[in-house]
């Protein structure tokens, strides 16, 4: 009899989004006339930028010709895309990277999960709380954790609470860890880390031989010029950090699928016999063995994001979402709601009024305002008492949702 991977049984049932769906369906069935506005999901709503779409179409047409037809490409991505990203997105930050240090993929969720392949099982991981659930659950699946306790904390994982008291930037761990997940701008809290704050983490990682997984999926939403877009803007980060980026939120690629990982050659781990070994070499080996590359038209479309026209149009879409964020943030503040984020990230993390639980506030918004958001407690125990609203909606829906909430809470 084939055995299953028992680690999967440790997972708590995918509770958050199915439960939201269930409550919304139930409400809509009972109140068919209610116009429900969804500000819950972390998915984009604007179409692709015209220049990006044109490159996508042209690349599909290439496939119809014998001279431009593209079959298997390099597993780690085409040089023309990698070099465009390095030149247009990293060089302006003062960060130089080698072509061999960047790997193109079909998205960041897979990358965050797959990177665990090249790390030994006895590493201790530190994960924020609240957090993008993928970091935690992929460690459970691979077998690095014990069972979950009543709160949802798994044994053998170090959780780093991100609270109002620490400005949603976790404190350094007090016990020895080997891998640290950081995500800035943050999902779900919408908060960012300054250079000084990231420097603290980089120095800690270098002093303690840790590797930082830096998820920069939302870097394109940063508006404050003082906030770093890449962890490599911090001195010493190339020795200790692996960075993840995605075209999903930046350029509306959630359905198109393209992401990237930067694994600098200097990031080292130790072998079981105590020698230093480059993670870059392992990731190249892993990629060329288990992946056959993101599709050719998708990589052409991604490269067009960095064309002059493509970037201008992409930036306009980002500005549209950030204007939504401003409308939500300022509207809620007018009626006395404490809000975080929404300035350098497309998420507003609000404190539930009157100390309501996250789910009670969810029900209140749904039934009284017909607005759907995401309960903070779904992202981890420290998210209890908070609530996430997303700025990825259509403008008129965002305006109406905010008006309804304001009227209700006044
Ligand atoms: C949306 C998101 C990503 C991107 O995932 P893709 O697989 O590239 O679509 C990565 N990290 C976080 C925290 C996200 O919210």
mmCIF file of C-alpha atoms and ligand atoms in Angstrom:
data_model
loop_
_atom_site.group_PDB
_atom_site.id
_atom_site.type_symbol
_atom_site.label_atom_id
_atom_site.label_comp_id
_atom_site.label_asym_id
_atom_site.label_seq_id
_atom_site.Cartn_x
_atom_site.Cartn_y
_atom_site.Cartn_z
ATOM 1 C CA UNK A 1 0.000 0.000 0.000
ATOM 2 C CA UNK A 2 1.375 3.415 -0.955
ATOM 3 C CA UNK A 3 2.036 5.631 2.057
ATOM 4 C CA UNK A 4 0.960 9.259 2.138
ATOM 5 C CA UNK A 5 3.084 12.176 3.313
ATOM 6 C CA UNK A 6 1.690 12.316 6.857
ATOM 7 C CA UNK A 7 2.929 15.862 7.290
ATOM 8 C CA UNK A 8 -0.044 17.030 5.252
ATOM 9 C CA UNK A 9 -2.352 15.749 7.980
ATOM 10 C CA UNK A 10 -0.826 18.257 10.405
ATOM 11 C CA UNK A 11 -2.230 21.107 8.324
ATOM 12 C CA UNK A 12 -5.259 22.848 9.641
ATOM 13 C CA UNK A 13 -7.970 22.737 6.989
ATOM 14 C CA UNK A 14 -7.710 25.703 4.589
ATOM 15 C CA UNK A 15 -10.020 27.642 6.827
ATOM 16 C CA UNK A 16 -9.832 31.325 6.011
ATOM 17 C CA UNK A 17 -10.955 31.828 2.419
ATOM 18 C CA UNK A 18 -13.407 28.885 2.274
ATOM 19 C CA UNK A 19 -15.021 30.175 5.469
ATOM 20 C CA UNK A 20 -15.269 33.698 4.025
ATOM 21 C CA UNK A 21 -16.837 32.221 0.868
ATOM 22 C CA UNK A 22 -19.315 30.201 2.908
ATOM 23 C CA UNK A 23 -20.478 33.202 4.960
ATOM 24 C CA UNK A 24 -20.798 35.433 1.882
ATOM 25 C CA UNK A 25 -22.787 32.779 -0.025
ATOM 26 C CA UNK A 26 -25.094 32.246 2.923
ATOM 27 C CA UNK A 27 -25.679 35.989 3.310
ATOM 28 C CA UNK A 28 -26.266 36.538 -0.419
ATOM 29 C CA UNK A 29 -28.728 33.646 -0.595
ATOM 30 C CA UNK A 30 -30.731 35.134 2.267
ATOM 31 C CA UNK A 31 -30.418 38.706 0.925
ATOM 32 C CA UNK A 32 -30.485 38.428 -2.869
ATOM 33 C CA UNK A 33 -31.001 42.189 -3.348
ATOM 34 C CA UNK A 34 -27.855 43.158 -1.415
ATOM 35 C CA UNK A 35 -24.990 44.387 -3.597
ATOM 36 C CA UNK A 36 -21.984 42.833 -1.924
ATOM 37 C CA UNK A 37 -18.634 44.577 -2.509
ATOM 38 C CA UNK A 38 -15.514 42.439 -2.093
ATOM 39 C CA UNK A 39 -12.419 44.110 -0.698
ATOM 40 C CA UNK A 40 -11.136 40.871 0.712
ATOM 41 C CA UNK A 41 -9.110 39.198 -1.947
ATOM 42 C CA UNK A 42 -5.460 39.821 -2.748
ATOM 43 C CA UNK A 43 -6.038 39.703 -6.472
ATOM 44 C CA UNK A 44 -5.711 42.464 -9.041
ATOM 45 C CA UNK A 45 -8.634 43.701 -11.133
ATOM 46 C CA UNK A 46 -7.153 46.017 -13.811
ATOM 47 C CA UNK A 47 -6.330 44.628 -17.287
ATOM 48 C CA UNK A 48 -2.737 44.233 -18.482
ATOM 49 C CA UNK A 49 -0.944 47.387 -19.644
ATOM 50 C CA UNK A 50 -1.354 47.824 -23.448
ATOM 51 C CA UNK A 51 2.408 47.623 -24.158
ATOM 52 C CA UNK A 52 2.632 44.417 -22.123
ATOM 53 C CA UNK A 53 -0.371 42.937 -23.892
ATOM 54 C CA UNK A 54 1.122 43.806 -27.293
ATOM 55 C CA UNK A 55 4.397 42.053 -26.458
ATOM 56 C CA UNK A 56 2.393 39.056 -25.224
ATOM 57 C CA UNK A 57 0.407 38.917 -28.513
ATOM 58 C CA UNK A 58 3.542 39.399 -30.640
ATOM 59 C CA UNK A 59 5.270 36.551 -28.828
ATOM 60 C CA UNK A 60 2.317 34.259 -29.457
ATOM 61 C CA UNK A 61 2.588 35.191 -33.154
ATOM 62 C CA UNK A 62 6.313 34.308 -33.033
ATOM 63 C CA UNK A 63 5.234 30.778 -32.180
ATOM 64 C CA UNK A 64 3.323 30.633 -35.469
ATOM 65 C CA UNK A 65 6.463 31.188 -37.557
ATOM 66 C CA UNK A 66 9.302 28.752 -38.273
ATOM 67 C CA UNK A 67 12.082 31.314 -37.788
ATOM 68 C CA UNK A 68 10.881 32.807 -34.503
ATOM 69 C CA UNK A 69 9.332 29.691 -32.992
ATOM 70 C CA UNK A 70 10.514 29.110 -29.399
ATOM 71 C CA UNK A 71 10.619 25.662 -27.820
ATOM 72 C CA UNK A 72 12.297 24.905 -24.503
ATOM 73 C CA UNK A 73 14.087 27.995 -23.237
ATOM 74 C CA UNK A 74 16.713 28.121 -20.508
ATOM 75 C CA UNK A 75 15.145 26.624 -17.355
ATOM 76 C CA UNK A 76 16.267 29.622 -15.289
ATOM 77 C CA UNK A 77 14.811 32.173 -17.735
ATOM 78 C CA UNK A 78 15.912 34.065 -20.840
ATOM 79 C CA UNK A 79 18.920 36.349 -20.493
ATOM 80 C CA UNK A 80 17.026 39.218 -22.169
ATOM 81 C CA UNK A 81 14.444 39.197 -19.383
ATOM 82 C CA UNK A 82 16.933 38.705 -16.549
ATOM 83 C CA UNK A 83 19.190 41.473 -17.850
ATOM 84 C CA UNK A 84 16.249 43.850 -18.350
ATOM 85 C CA UNK A 85 15.210 43.343 -14.721
ATOM 86 C CA UNK A 86 18.767 43.805 -13.453
ATOM 87 C CA UNK A 87 19.259 46.982 -15.524
ATOM 88 C CA UNK A 88 15.858 48.595 -15.021
ATOM 89 C CA UNK A 89 14.823 47.443 -11.584
ATOM 90 C CA UNK A 90 17.990 46.748 -9.562
ATOM 91 C CA UNK A 91 20.693 49.043 -11.007
ATOM 92 C CA UNK A 92 18.725 52.220 -10.212
ATOM 93 C CA UNK A 93 18.732 51.078 -6.569
ATOM 94 C CA UNK A 94 22.521 50.835 -6.631
ATOM 95 C CA UNK A 95 22.325 47.032 -6.655
ATOM 96 C CA UNK A 96 24.422 45.102 -9.166
ATOM 97 C CA UNK A 97 23.586 41.469 -9.806
ATOM 98 C CA UNK A 98 25.026 38.873 -12.163
ATOM 99 C CA UNK A 99 22.753 37.214 -14.725
ATOM 100 C CA UNK A 100 23.565 33.892 -13.017
ATOM 101 C CA UNK A 101 22.143 35.159 -9.739
ATOM 102 C CA UNK A 102 18.561 35.611 -11.019
ATOM 103 C CA UNK A 103 16.075 32.847 -11.824
ATOM 104 C CA UNK A 104 12.752 33.442 -13.623
ATOM 105 C CA UNK A 105 9.788 31.329 -12.540
ATOM 106 C CA UNK A 106 6.042 30.962 -12.896
ATOM 107 C CA UNK A 107 5.384 32.879 -9.692
ATOM 108 C CA UNK A 108 6.470 33.631 -6.196
ATOM 109 C CA UNK A 109 4.198 31.269 -4.333
ATOM 110 C CA UNK A 110 5.907 28.309 -5.995
ATOM 111 C CA UNK A 111 9.345 29.852 -5.420
ATOM 112 C CA UNK A 112 8.703 30.399 -1.701
ATOM 113 C CA UNK A 113 7.662 26.759 -1.455
ATOM 114 C CA UNK A 114 10.319 25.248 -3.726
ATOM 115 C CA UNK A 115 13.290 27.020 -2.150
ATOM 116 C CA UNK A 116 12.864 24.711 0.854
ATOM 117 C CA UNK A 117 14.174 21.863 -1.342
ATOM 118 C CA UNK A 118 17.752 23.116 -1.029
ATOM 119 C CA UNK A 119 17.733 23.578 2.763
ATOM 120 C CA UNK A 120 18.375 20.778 5.256
ATOM 121 C CA UNK A 121 15.495 19.603 7.401
ATOM 122 C CA UNK A 122 17.205 20.462 10.688
ATOM 123 C CA UNK A 123 17.132 24.211 10.011
ATOM 124 C CA UNK A 124 14.990 26.204 12.412
ATOM 125 C CA UNK A 125 12.714 28.702 10.655
ATOM 126 C CA UNK A 126 11.412 31.987 12.027
ATOM 127 C CA UNK A 127 8.115 33.235 10.584
ATOM 128 C CA UNK A 128 6.166 36.427 11.240
ATOM 129 C CA UNK A 129 2.716 36.400 12.827
ATOM 130 C CA UNK A 130 0.408 37.474 11.133
ATOM 131 C CA UNK A 131 1.848 36.217 7.855
ATOM 132 C CA UNK A 132 1.300 35.097 4.249
ATOM 133 C CA UNK A 133 0.217 31.517 5.086
ATOM 134 C CA UNK A 134 2.420 29.918 2.397
ATOM 135 C CA UNK A 135 5.614 30.286 4.482
ATOM 136 C CA UNK A 136 4.185 28.336 7.377
ATOM 137 C CA UNK A 137 2.230 25.669 5.522
ATOM 138 C CA UNK A 138 5.060 24.730 3.134
ATOM 139 C CA UNK A 139 7.299 24.077 6.120
ATOM 140 C CA UNK A 140 4.599 21.886 7.614
ATOM 141 C CA UNK A 141 4.232 19.949 4.339
ATOM 142 C CA UNK A 142 7.948 19.312 3.998
ATOM 143 C CA UNK A 143 8.082 17.950 7.534
ATOM 144 C CA UNK A 144 10.060 20.607 9.369
ATOM 145 C CA UNK A 145 7.426 21.194 12.060
ATOM 146 C CA UNK A 146 5.621 19.288 14.752
ATOM 147 C CA UNK A 147 1.881 19.455 15.363
ATOM 148 C CA UNK A 148 -0.119 22.682 15.739
ATOM 149 C CA UNK A 149 -1.273 23.822 19.162
ATOM 150 C CA UNK A 150 -4.731 25.256 19.923
ATOM 151 C CA UNK A 151 -3.701 28.706 18.697
ATOM 152 C CA UNK A 152 -2.363 27.366 15.407
ATOM 153 C CA UNK A 153 1.351 27.631 16.262
ATOM 154 C CA UNK A 154 3.340 24.607 15.058
ATOM 155 C CA UNK A 155 6.039 23.000 17.197
ATOM 156 C CA UNK A 156 9.654 23.645 16.050
ATOM 157 C CA UNK A 157 8.781 26.957 14.366
ATOM 158 C CA UNK A 158 9.805 30.267 15.899
ATOM 159 C CA UNK A 159 6.963 32.778 15.498
ATOM 160 C CA UNK A 160 7.763 36.475 15.494
ATOM 161 C CA UNK A 161 4.721 38.547 16.500
ATOM 162 C CA UNK A 162 4.153 41.690 14.422
ATOM 163 C CA UNK A 163 2.023 43.972 16.539
ATOM 164 C CA UNK A 164 1.088 47.596 16.925
ATOM 165 C CA UNK A 165 3.642 47.772 19.764
ATOM 166 C CA UNK A 166 6.562 46.917 17.492
ATOM 167 C CA UNK A 167 5.196 48.807 14.486
ATOM 168 C CA UNK A 168 4.485 45.445 12.806
ATOM 169 C CA UNK A 169 8.218 44.838 12.430
ATOM 170 C CA UNK A 170 9.192 41.744 14.398
ATOM 171 C CA UNK A 171 11.846 41.818 17.085
ATOM 172 C CA UNK A 172 14.990 39.746 16.557
ATOM 173 C CA UNK A 173 14.531 36.136 17.698
ATOM 174 C CA UNK A 174 15.792 35.297 21.159
ATOM 175 C CA UNK A 175 16.662 31.704 20.262
ATOM 176 C CA UNK A 176 18.933 30.343 17.508
ATOM 177 C CA UNK A 177 17.234 30.231 14.103
ATOM 178 C CA UNK A 178 18.649 29.439 10.657
ATOM 179 C CA UNK A 179 16.085 30.771 8.191
ATOM 180 C CA UNK A 180 14.121 34.005 8.618
ATOM 181 C CA UNK A 181 11.124 34.988 6.489
ATOM 182 C CA UNK A 182 10.634 38.711 5.981
ATOM 183 C CA UNK A 183 7.987 40.286 3.742
ATOM 184 C CA UNK A 184 8.084 44.050 3.093
ATOM 185 C CA UNK A 185 5.894 45.813 2.071
ATOM 186 C CA UNK A 186 3.938 43.365 4.162
ATOM 187 C CA UNK A 187 0.931 41.261 3.370
ATOM 188 C CA UNK A 188 -1.337 41.448 5.400
ATOM 189 C CA UNK A 189 -0.333 44.512 7.492
ATOM 190 C CA UNK A 190 0.642 46.822 4.610
ATOM 191 C CA UNK A 191 3.598 48.094 6.635
ATOM 192 C CA UNK A 192 7.172 48.639 5.439
ATOM 193 C CA UNK A 193 10.656 48.385 6.925
ATOM 194 C CA UNK A 194 13.159 51.244 6.798
ATOM 195 C CA UNK A 195 16.785 50.740 5.792
ATOM 196 C CA UNK A 196 17.822 50.902 9.453
ATOM 197 C CA UNK A 197 15.323 48.194 10.389
ATOM 198 C CA UNK A 198 16.404 45.905 7.570
ATOM 199 C CA UNK A 199 20.060 46.555 8.435
ATOM 200 C CA UNK A 200 19.364 45.178 11.900
ATOM 201 C CA UNK A 201 18.108 41.937 10.318
ATOM 202 C CA UNK A 202 20.953 41.664 7.818
ATOM 203 C CA UNK A 203 23.552 42.214 10.552
ATOM 204 C CA UNK A 204 21.832 39.650 12.718
ATOM 205 C CA UNK A 205 21.721 37.104 9.883
ATOM 206 C CA UNK A 206 25.381 37.589 9.043
ATOM 207 C CA UNK A 207 26.443 37.394 12.682
ATOM 208 C CA UNK A 208 24.410 34.221 13.285
ATOM 209 C CA UNK A 209 24.859 32.447 9.923
ATOM 210 C CA UNK A 210 21.172 32.696 8.994
ATOM 211 C CA UNK A 211 19.590 33.019 5.582
ATOM 212 C CA UNK A 212 16.850 35.621 5.112
ATOM 213 C CA UNK A 213 14.029 34.876 2.663
ATOM 214 C CA UNK A 214 12.954 38.360 1.595
ATOM 215 C CA UNK A 215 9.558 38.500 -0.108
ATOM 216 C CA UNK A 216 9.365 41.748 -2.084
ATOM 217 C CA UNK A 217 6.145 40.955 -3.983
ATOM 218 C CA UNK A 218 4.831 44.459 -3.243
ATOM 219 C CA UNK A 219 7.993 46.530 -3.780
ATOM 220 C CA UNK A 220 6.439 48.347 -6.759
ATOM 221 C CA UNK A 221 3.814 49.876 -4.450
ATOM 222 C CA UNK A 222 6.350 51.777 -2.328
ATOM 223 C CA UNK A 223 5.799 55.536 -2.567
ATOM 224 C CA UNK A 224 8.169 56.780 0.176
ATOM 225 C CA UNK A 225 11.608 57.335 -1.422
ATOM 226 C CA UNK A 226 13.360 56.434 1.845
ATOM 227 C CA UNK A 227 11.978 52.895 1.916
ATOM 228 C CA UNK A 228 14.182 50.186 0.326
ATOM 229 C CA UNK A 229 12.700 48.198 -2.576
ATOM 230 C CA UNK A 230 15.246 45.394 -2.314
ATOM 231 C CA UNK A 231 17.050 43.890 0.628
ATOM 232 C CA UNK A 232 20.263 44.190 -1.405
ATOM 233 C CA UNK A 233 20.137 47.927 -0.822
ATOM 234 C CA UNK A 234 21.382 46.975 2.640
ATOM 235 C CA UNK A 235 25.121 46.426 2.990
ATOM 236 C CA UNK A 236 25.945 42.787 3.643
ATOM 237 C CA UNK A 237 22.624 41.420 2.348
ATOM 238 C CA UNK A 238 24.231 39.648 -0.590
ATOM 239 C CA UNK A 239 25.939 37.357 1.899
ATOM 240 C CA UNK A 240 22.743 36.269 3.631
ATOM 241 C CA UNK A 241 19.564 37.022 1.668
ATOM 242 C CA UNK A 242 17.492 35.368 -1.034
ATOM 243 C CA UNK A 243 14.942 37.737 -2.573
ATOM 244 C CA UNK A 244 11.597 36.868 -4.159
ATOM 245 C CA UNK A 245 9.776 39.136 -6.572
ATOM 246 C CA UNK A 246 6.668 38.671 -8.658
ATOM 247 C CA UNK A 247 4.964 40.277 -11.640
ATOM 248 C CA UNK A 248 1.597 39.323 -10.109
ATOM 249 C CA UNK A 249 0.749 42.485 -8.195
ATOM 250 C CA UNK A 250 3.320 44.716 -9.938
ATOM 251 C CA UNK A 251 1.970 44.182 -13.460
ATOM 252 C CA UNK A 252 -1.317 42.306 -13.071
ATOM 253 C CA UNK A 253 0.211 38.875 -13.774
ATOM 254 C CA UNK A 254 -1.781 36.898 -11.192
ATOM 255 C CA UNK A 255 -3.364 34.951 -14.048
ATOM 256 C CA UNK A 256 -0.376 35.181 -16.413
ATOM 257 C CA UNK A 257 2.206 33.821 -13.919
ATOM 258 C CA UNK A 258 5.774 35.108 -13.705
ATOM 259 C CA UNK A 259 8.101 35.635 -10.769
ATOM 260 C CA UNK A 260 11.777 35.623 -9.953
ATOM 261 C CA UNK A 261 14.250 34.632 -7.273
ATOM 262 C CA UNK A 262 17.618 36.232 -6.630
ATOM 263 C CA UNK A 263 20.160 33.867 -5.088
ATOM 264 C CA UNK A 264 23.493 35.723 -4.813
ATOM 265 C CA UNK A 265 26.561 33.550 -5.253
ATOM 266 C CA UNK A 266 27.863 34.624 -1.855
ATOM 267 C CA UNK A 267 24.942 33.170 0.125
ATOM 268 C CA UNK A 268 26.436 30.087 1.764
ATOM 269 C CA UNK A 269 25.259 27.195 3.862
ATOM 270 C CA UNK A 270 27.201 24.366 5.419
ATOM 271 C CA UNK A 271 27.293 20.743 4.319
ATOM 272 C CA UNK A 272 26.815 17.942 6.859
ATOM 273 C CA UNK A 273 30.612 17.632 6.940
ATOM 274 C CA UNK A 274 30.995 21.312 7.769
ATOM 275 C CA UNK A 275 32.156 22.797 4.456
ATOM 276 C CA UNK A 276 30.648 26.002 3.043
ATOM 277 C CA UNK A 277 28.553 25.576 -0.068
ATOM 278 C CA UNK A 278 26.801 28.105 -2.323
ATOM 279 C CA UNK A 279 23.009 27.988 -2.377
ATOM 280 C CA UNK A 280 23.142 29.478 -5.880
ATOM 281 C CA UNK A 281 24.683 26.264 -7.249
ATOM 282 C CA UNK A 282 22.035 24.139 -5.564
ATOM 283 C CA UNK A 283 19.186 26.340 -6.795
ATOM 284 C CA UNK A 284 20.510 26.167 -10.366
ATOM 285 C CA UNK A 285 20.695 22.377 -10.081
ATOM 286 C CA UNK A 286 17.222 22.203 -8.603
ATOM 287 C CA UNK A 287 15.748 24.543 -11.239
ATOM 288 C CA UNK A 288 17.295 22.803 -14.228
ATOM 289 C CA UNK A 289 16.148 19.418 -12.934
ATOM 290 C CA UNK A 290 12.629 20.151 -11.710
ATOM 291 C CA UNK A 291 11.506 23.082 -13.899
ATOM 292 C CA UNK A 292 11.380 23.756 -17.627
ATOM 293 C CA UNK A 293 11.045 27.505 -17.544
ATOM 294 C CA UNK A 294 8.237 30.061 -17.627
ATOM 295 C CA UNK A 295 6.585 30.172 -21.030
ATOM 296 C CA UNK A 296 8.166 32.225 -23.825
ATOM 297 C CA UNK A 297 5.209 34.620 -24.410
ATOM 298 C CA UNK A 298 4.934 35.225 -20.666
ATOM 299 C CA UNK A 299 8.617 36.154 -20.424
ATOM 300 C CA UNK A 300 8.243 38.476 -23.440
ATOM 301 C CA UNK A 301 5.254 40.117 -21.740
ATOM 302 C CA UNK A 302 7.249 40.443 -18.504
ATOM 303 C CA UNK A 303 10.168 42.068 -20.343
ATOM 304 C CA UNK A 304 7.741 44.622 -21.823
ATOM 305 C CA UNK A 305 6.945 45.815 -18.282
ATOM 306 C CA UNK A 306 10.417 47.380 -18.371
ATOM 307 C CA UNK A 307 10.020 49.077 -21.739
ATOM 308 C CA UNK A 308 9.548 52.834 -21.483
ATOM 309 C CA UNK A 309 5.865 52.660 -22.427
ATOM 310 C CA UNK A 310 5.245 49.477 -20.491
ATOM 311 C CA UNK A 311 6.629 50.907 -17.267
ATOM 312 C CA UNK A 312 4.691 54.169 -17.625
ATOM 313 C CA UNK A 313 1.421 52.270 -18.129
ATOM 314 C CA UNK A 314 2.206 49.790 -15.359
ATOM 315 C CA UNK A 315 2.938 52.642 -12.980
ATOM 316 C CA UNK A 316 -0.440 54.217 -13.822
ATOM 317 C CA UNK A 317 -2.185 51.008 -12.777
ATOM 318 C CA UNK A 318 -0.230 50.911 -9.534
ATOM 319 C CA UNK A 319 -1.156 54.557 -8.903
ATOM 320 C CA UNK A 320 -4.817 53.680 -9.483
ATOM 321 C CA UNK A 321 -4.667 51.039 -6.749
ATOM 322 C CA UNK A 322 -2.774 53.347 -4.419
ATOM 323 C CA UNK A 323 -5.440 56.013 -4.881
ATOM 324 C CA UNK A 324 -7.967 53.350 -3.821
ATOM 325 C CA UNK A 325 -5.782 52.707 -0.785
ATOM 326 C CA UNK A 326 -5.803 56.419 0.071
ATOM 327 C CA UNK A 327 -9.601 56.561 -0.230
ATOM 328 C CA UNK A 328 -10.002 53.601 2.113
ATOM 329 C CA UNK A 329 -7.412 54.776 4.639
ATOM 330 C CA UNK A 330 -8.584 58.371 4.848
ATOM 331 C CA UNK A 331 -12.263 57.450 4.809
ATOM 332 C CA UNK A 332 -11.887 55.076 7.722
ATOM 333 C CA UNK A 333 -9.782 57.538 9.684
ATOM 334 C CA UNK A 334 -12.523 60.153 9.320
ATOM 335 C CA UNK A 335 -14.777 57.953 11.431
ATOM 336 C CA UNK A 336 -12.078 57.235 13.981
ATOM 337 C CA UNK A 337 -10.834 53.833 12.802
ATOM 338 C CA UNK A 338 -7.146 53.175 13.458
ATOM 339 C CA UNK A 339 -5.534 52.127 10.165
ATOM 340 C CA UNK A 340 -2.055 50.950 9.241
ATOM 341 C CA UNK A 341 -0.516 50.415 5.808
ATOM 342 C CA UNK A 342 -2.073 51.668 2.588
ATOM 343 C CA UNK A 343 0.737 54.158 1.896
ATOM 344 C CA UNK A 344 3.482 51.906 0.501
ATOM 345 C CA UNK A 345 1.333 48.802 0.056
ATOM 346 C CA UNK A 346 -2.112 47.998 -1.393
ATOM 347 C CA UNK A 347 -3.443 46.715 1.949
ATOM 348 C CA UNK A 348 -5.055 48.565 4.823
ATOM 349 C CA UNK A 349 -4.737 46.834 8.176
ATOM 350 C CA UNK A 350 -7.319 48.257 10.519
ATOM 351 C CA UNK A 351 -7.947 47.813 14.182
ATOM 352 C CA UNK A 352 -11.476 46.545 14.702
ATOM 353 C CA UNK A 353 -13.582 49.214 16.434
ATOM 354 C CA UNK A 354 -14.493 48.644 20.060
ATOM 355 C CA UNK A 355 -12.165 45.656 20.385
ATOM 356 C CA UNK A 356 -14.389 43.336 18.331
ATOM 357 C CA UNK A 357 -12.892 40.031 17.226
ATOM 358 C CA UNK A 358 -11.809 39.867 13.601
ATOM 359 C CA UNK A 359 -14.677 37.509 12.692
ATOM 360 C CA UNK A 360 -17.310 39.563 14.541
ATOM 361 C CA UNK A 361 -16.207 42.598 12.565
ATOM 362 C CA UNK A 362 -16.305 40.528 9.380
ATOM 363 C CA UNK A 363 -19.947 39.625 10.091
ATOM 364 C CA UNK A 364 -20.832 43.204 10.971
ATOM 365 C CA UNK A 365 -19.343 44.566 7.722
ATOM 366 C CA UNK A 366 -20.974 41.839 5.679
ATOM 367 C CA UNK A 367 -24.457 42.082 7.138
ATOM 368 C CA UNK A 368 -24.663 45.839 7.824
ATOM 369 C CA UNK A 369 -22.545 47.283 4.975
ATOM 370 C CA UNK A 370 -22.486 44.354 2.523
ATOM 371 C CA UNK A 371 -18.697 44.720 2.323
ATOM 372 C CA UNK A 372 -16.325 41.752 2.441
ATOM 373 C CA UNK A 373 -12.853 42.007 3.955
ATOM 374 C CA UNK A 374 -10.431 39.520 5.480
ATOM 375 C CA UNK A 375 -10.341 38.775 9.222
ATOM 376 C CA UNK A 376 -6.836 39.432 10.572
ATOM 377 C CA UNK A 377 -6.941 36.356 12.778
ATOM 378 C CA UNK A 378 -6.893 34.247 9.601
ATOM 379 C CA UNK A 379 -3.261 35.295 9.057
ATOM 380 C CA UNK A 380 -2.099 34.186 12.504
ATOM 381 C CA UNK A 381 -2.997 34.573 16.178
ATOM 382 C CA UNK A 382 -1.430 38.047 16.424
ATOM 383 C CA UNK A 383 -3.845 39.224 13.723
ATOM 384 C CA UNK A 384 -6.803 38.860 16.114
ATOM 385 C CA UNK A 385 -8.589 42.176 16.530
ATOM 386 C CA UNK A 386 -7.444 43.364 13.100
ATOM 387 C CA UNK A 387 -8.953 43.306 9.645
ATOM 388 C CA UNK A 388 -7.482 43.589 6.125
ATOM 389 C CA UNK A 389 -9.018 45.607 3.313
ATOM 390 C CA UNK A 390 -7.496 45.360 -0.145
ATOM 391 C CA UNK A 391 -7.070 48.292 -2.540
ATOM 392 C CA UNK A 392 -7.271 46.073 -5.631
ATOM 393 C CA UNK A 393 -10.947 46.823 -6.328
ATOM 394 C CA UNK A 394 -12.703 48.936 -8.932
ATOM 395 C CA UNK A 395 -12.754 52.619 -7.974
ATOM 396 C CA UNK A 396 -16.522 53.028 -7.849
ATOM 397 C CA UNK A 397 -16.851 49.951 -5.624
ATOM 398 C CA UNK A 398 -14.127 51.198 -3.312
ATOM 399 C CA UNK A 399 -15.821 54.595 -2.971
ATOM 400 C CA UNK A 400 -19.194 53.010 -2.294
ATOM 401 C CA UNK A 401 -17.778 50.526 0.209
ATOM 402 C CA UNK A 402 -16.039 53.299 2.138
ATOM 403 C CA UNK A 403 -19.208 55.432 2.174
ATOM 404 C CA UNK A 404 -21.216 52.517 3.543
ATOM 405 C CA UNK A 405 -18.646 51.798 6.257
ATOM 406 C CA UNK A 406 -18.404 55.468 7.215
ATOM 407 C CA UNK A 407 -22.181 55.783 7.532
ATOM 408 C CA UNK A 408 -22.314 52.640 9.628
ATOM 409 C CA UNK A 409 -19.516 53.542 12.038
ATOM 410 C CA UNK A 410 -20.338 57.250 12.465
HETATM 411 C C1 LIG B 1 0.612 37.737 -3.974
HETATM 412 C C2 LIG B 1 1.820 37.398 -3.184
HETATM 413 C C3 LIG B 1 2.921 36.775 -3.793
HETATM 414 C C4 LIG B 1 2.936 36.477 -5.277
HETATM 415 O O1 LIG B 1 2.538 35.215 -5.581
HETATM 416 P P1 LIG B 1 2.536 34.727 -7.084
HETATM 417 O O2 LIG B 1 2.629 33.244 -6.973
HETATM 418 O O3 LIG B 1 3.733 35.317 -7.760
HETATM 419 O O4 LIG B 1 1.264 35.185 -7.708
HETATM 420 C C5 LIG B 1 4.025 36.490 -3.022
HETATM 421 N N1 LIG B 1 4.079 36.831 -1.718
HETATM 422 C C6 LIG B 1 3.059 37.454 -1.111
HETATM 423 C C7 LIG B 1 3.194 37.824 0.299
HETATM 424 C C8 LIG B 1 1.895 37.739 -1.823
HETATM 425 O O5 LIG B 1 0.884 38.341 -1.200
#
